[in-house]
CSV table of C-alpha atoms in Angstrom, one decimal:
chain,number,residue,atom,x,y,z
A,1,UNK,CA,0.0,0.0,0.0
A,2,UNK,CA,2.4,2.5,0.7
A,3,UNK,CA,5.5,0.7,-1.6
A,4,UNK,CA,7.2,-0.3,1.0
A,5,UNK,CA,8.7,-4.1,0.5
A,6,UNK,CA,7.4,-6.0,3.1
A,7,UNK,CA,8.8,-10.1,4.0
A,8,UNK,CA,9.2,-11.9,6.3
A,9,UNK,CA,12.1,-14.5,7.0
A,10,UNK,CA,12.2,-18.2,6.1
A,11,UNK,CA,12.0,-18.7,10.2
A,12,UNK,CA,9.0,-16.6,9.8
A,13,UNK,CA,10.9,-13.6,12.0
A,14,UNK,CA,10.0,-10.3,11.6
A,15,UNK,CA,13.2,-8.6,9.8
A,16,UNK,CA,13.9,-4.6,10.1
A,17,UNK,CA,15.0,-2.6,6.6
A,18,UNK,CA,16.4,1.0,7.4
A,19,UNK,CA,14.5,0.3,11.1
A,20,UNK,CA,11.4,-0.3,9.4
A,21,UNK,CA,9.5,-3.2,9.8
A,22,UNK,CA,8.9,-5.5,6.7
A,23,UNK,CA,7.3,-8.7,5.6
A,24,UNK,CA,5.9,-10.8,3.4
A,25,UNK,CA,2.4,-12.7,3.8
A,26,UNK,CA,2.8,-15.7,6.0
A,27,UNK,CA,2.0,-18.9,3.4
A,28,UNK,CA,-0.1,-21.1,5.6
A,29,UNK,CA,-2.6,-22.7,3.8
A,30,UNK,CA,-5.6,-23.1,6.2
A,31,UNK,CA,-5.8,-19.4,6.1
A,32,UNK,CA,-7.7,-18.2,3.2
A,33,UNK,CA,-6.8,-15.5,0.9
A,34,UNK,CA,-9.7,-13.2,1.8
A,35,UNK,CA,-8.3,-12.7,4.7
A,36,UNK,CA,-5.4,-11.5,4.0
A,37,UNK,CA,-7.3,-9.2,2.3
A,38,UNK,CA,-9.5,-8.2,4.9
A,39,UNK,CA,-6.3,-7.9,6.9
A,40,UNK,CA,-4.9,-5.1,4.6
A,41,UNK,CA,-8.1,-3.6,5.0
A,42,UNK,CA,-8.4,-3.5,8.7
A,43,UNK,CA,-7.0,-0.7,10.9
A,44,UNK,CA,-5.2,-0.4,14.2
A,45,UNK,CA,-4.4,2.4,16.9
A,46,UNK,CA,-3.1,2.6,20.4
A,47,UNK,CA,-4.8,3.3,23.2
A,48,UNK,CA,-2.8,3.5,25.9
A,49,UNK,CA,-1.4,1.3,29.3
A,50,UNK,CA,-4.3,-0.7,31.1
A,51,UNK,CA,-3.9,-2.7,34.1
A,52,UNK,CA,-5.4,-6.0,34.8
A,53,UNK,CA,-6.8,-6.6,38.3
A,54,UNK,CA,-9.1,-9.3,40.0
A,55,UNK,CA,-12.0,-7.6,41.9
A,56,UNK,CA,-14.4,-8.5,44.9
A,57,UNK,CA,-15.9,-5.4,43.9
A,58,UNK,CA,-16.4,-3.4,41.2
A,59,UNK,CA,-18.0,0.1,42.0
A,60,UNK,CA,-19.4,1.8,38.6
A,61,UNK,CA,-18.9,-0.9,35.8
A,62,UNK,CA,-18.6,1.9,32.9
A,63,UNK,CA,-16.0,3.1,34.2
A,64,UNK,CA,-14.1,-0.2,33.4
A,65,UNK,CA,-12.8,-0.8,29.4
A,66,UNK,CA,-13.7,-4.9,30.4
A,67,UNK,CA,-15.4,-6.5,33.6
A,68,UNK,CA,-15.3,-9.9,33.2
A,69,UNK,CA,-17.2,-12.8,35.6
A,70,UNK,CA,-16.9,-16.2,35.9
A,71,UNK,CA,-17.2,-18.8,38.4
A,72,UNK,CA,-14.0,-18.2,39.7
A,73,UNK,CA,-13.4,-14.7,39.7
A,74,UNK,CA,-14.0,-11.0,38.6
A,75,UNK,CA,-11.6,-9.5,36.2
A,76,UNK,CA,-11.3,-6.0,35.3
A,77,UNK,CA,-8.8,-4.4,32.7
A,78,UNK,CA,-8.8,-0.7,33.5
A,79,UNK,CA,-7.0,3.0,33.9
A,80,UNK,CA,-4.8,3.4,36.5
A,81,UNK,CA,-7.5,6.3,37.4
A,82,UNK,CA,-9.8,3.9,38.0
A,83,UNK,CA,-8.6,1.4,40.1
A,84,UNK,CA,-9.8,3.6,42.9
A,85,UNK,CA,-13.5,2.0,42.0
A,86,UNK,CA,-12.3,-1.2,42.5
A,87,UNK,CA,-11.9,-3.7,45.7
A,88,UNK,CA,-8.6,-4.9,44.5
A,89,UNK,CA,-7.8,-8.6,45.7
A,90,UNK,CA,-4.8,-9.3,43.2
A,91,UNK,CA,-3.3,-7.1,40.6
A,92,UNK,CA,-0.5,-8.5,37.5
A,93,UNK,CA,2.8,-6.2,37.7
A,94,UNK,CA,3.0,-4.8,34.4
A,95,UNK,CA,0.8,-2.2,32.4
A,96,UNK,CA,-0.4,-3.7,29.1
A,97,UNK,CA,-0.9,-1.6,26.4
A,98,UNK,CA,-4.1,-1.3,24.3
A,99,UNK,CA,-4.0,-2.3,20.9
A,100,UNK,CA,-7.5,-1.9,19.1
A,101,UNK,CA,-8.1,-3.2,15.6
A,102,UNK,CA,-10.8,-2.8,13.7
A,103,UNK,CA,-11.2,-5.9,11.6
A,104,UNK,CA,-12.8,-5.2,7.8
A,105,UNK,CA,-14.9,-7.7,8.4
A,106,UNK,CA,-15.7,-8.8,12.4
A,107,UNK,CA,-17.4,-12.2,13.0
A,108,UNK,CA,-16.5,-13.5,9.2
A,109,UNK,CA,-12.7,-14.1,8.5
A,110,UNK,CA,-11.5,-17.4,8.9
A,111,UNK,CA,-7.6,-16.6,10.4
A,112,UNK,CA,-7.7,-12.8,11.0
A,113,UNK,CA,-6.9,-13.9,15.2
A,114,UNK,CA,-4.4,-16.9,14.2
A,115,UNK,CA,-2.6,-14.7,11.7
A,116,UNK,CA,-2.2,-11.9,14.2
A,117,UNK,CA,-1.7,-13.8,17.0
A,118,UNK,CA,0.8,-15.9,15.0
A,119,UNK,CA,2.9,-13.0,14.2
A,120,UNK,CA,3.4,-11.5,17.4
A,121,UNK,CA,4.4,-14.4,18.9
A,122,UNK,CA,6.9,-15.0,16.2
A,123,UNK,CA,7.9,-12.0,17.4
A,124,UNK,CA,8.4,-13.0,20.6
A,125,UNK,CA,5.9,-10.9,22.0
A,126,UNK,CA,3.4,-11.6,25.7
A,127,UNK,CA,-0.4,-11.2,24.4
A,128,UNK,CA,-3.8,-11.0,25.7
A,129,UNK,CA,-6.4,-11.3,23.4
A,130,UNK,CA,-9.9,-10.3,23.5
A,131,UNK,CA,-12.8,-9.2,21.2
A,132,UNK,CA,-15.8,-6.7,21.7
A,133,UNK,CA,-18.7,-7.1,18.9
A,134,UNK,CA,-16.5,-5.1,16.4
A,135,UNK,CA,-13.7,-4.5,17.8
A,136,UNK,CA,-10.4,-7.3,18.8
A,137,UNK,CA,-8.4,-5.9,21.3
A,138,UNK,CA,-4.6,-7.1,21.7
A,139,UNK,CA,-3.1,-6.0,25.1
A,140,UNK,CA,0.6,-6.4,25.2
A,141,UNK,CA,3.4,-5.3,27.9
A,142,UNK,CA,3.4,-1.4,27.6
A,143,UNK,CA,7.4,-1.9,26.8
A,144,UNK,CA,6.8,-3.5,24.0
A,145,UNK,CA,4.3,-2.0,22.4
A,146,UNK,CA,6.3,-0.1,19.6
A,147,UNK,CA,7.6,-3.3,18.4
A,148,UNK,CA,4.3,-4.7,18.3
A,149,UNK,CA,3.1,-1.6,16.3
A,150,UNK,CA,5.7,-2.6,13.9
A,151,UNK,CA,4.6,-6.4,13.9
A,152,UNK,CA,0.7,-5.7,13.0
A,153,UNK,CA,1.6,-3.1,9.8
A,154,UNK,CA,4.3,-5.6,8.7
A,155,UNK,CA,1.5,-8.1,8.2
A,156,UNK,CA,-0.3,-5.5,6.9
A,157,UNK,CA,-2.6,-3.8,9.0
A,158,UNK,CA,-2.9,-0.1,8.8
A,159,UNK,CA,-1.9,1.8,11.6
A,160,UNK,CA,-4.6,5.2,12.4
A,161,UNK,CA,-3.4,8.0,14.8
C-alpha cells in the first residue's frame, strides 16, 4: 500500500530494513486469501497502558474498558485512574498496552486472530487477546508496544493516529 517491501524470514521472524519493519504474507494454507485481504483492509491504533486486576468489587462498571465474571473470579482491565472504584484482591505487575483493531470484516474471516496472534508471537511478544462485537483488542506489555506496532503493519494492518 504504501510501496514499501514487506517479508518476512524463512523462520517466519519479523526482519527490520532501514529500522522499518517488513514482511511478506505468512503462506499457511488453512488461512484463506480473503483474509489476507481483509487484513490489509483492517486498521489499528493505540490506546494506551491498562492494568489488569481481580476484583471482589467493582463500583461503577462503565468506568471499566472490560469486567469480566466467571465462576471463579472478577476480572477488570482498567485506567490506572480507575482502580480507585475497585476492591482490589490481586493485581499482575505490568501495564499492558491497548491495541484496538478494527477488523474489515468482524465475525466472518477465517484466520484474521491466528494470523495476528501468530505474528506476534513469532515476534516474541506476551499477548492477551480479546474481542468486543467489532472491535479485537490485543493487550501487550506497555514496553513492547512499539515493536508490536511494527509487527501488526508488517503483516499489513494499517496503523490510524
Amino acid at each position: 500500500r504504501c510501496g514499501r517491501k514487506r517479508w518476512l524470514s524463512s523462520s517466519g521472524k519479523l526482519r527490520r530494513a532501514n529500522r522499518r519493519a517488513t514482511f511478506a504474507p505468512m503462506t499457511d494454507p488453512t488461512i484463506p486469501a480473503s483474509t489476507l485481504d481483509v487484513i490489509r483492509d483492517s486498521t489499528f491504533r493505540r490506546l494506551g497502558p491498562y492494568r489488569w486486576v481481580k476484583a471482589s468489587r467493582v463500583g461503577d462498571p462503565t468506568r471499566h474498558l472490560l469486567v469480566m465474571r466467571d465462576d471463579r473470579e472478577t476480572t477488570v482491565v482498567t485506567r490506572e485512574a480507575d482502580l480507585e472504584d475497585l476492591d482490589v484482591l490481586a493485581e499482575n505487575p505490568d501495564r499492558w498496552e491497548l491495541l484496538a483493531i478494527d477488523c474489515a470484516s468482524p465475525f466472518y474471516c477465517v484466520g484474521f486472530v491466528a494470523q495476528i496472534s501468530g505474528a506476534l508471537t513469532k515476534a516474541g511478544l506476551d499477548i492477551l487477546f480479546t474481542s468486543t462485537f467489532s472491535r479485537d483488542w490485543v493487550f501487550v506489555k506497555q514496553a513492547q508496544a512499539e515493536h508490536a506496532s511494527e509487527v501488526l503493519t508488517a503483516i499489513g494492518i494499517q496503523k490510524r493516529e
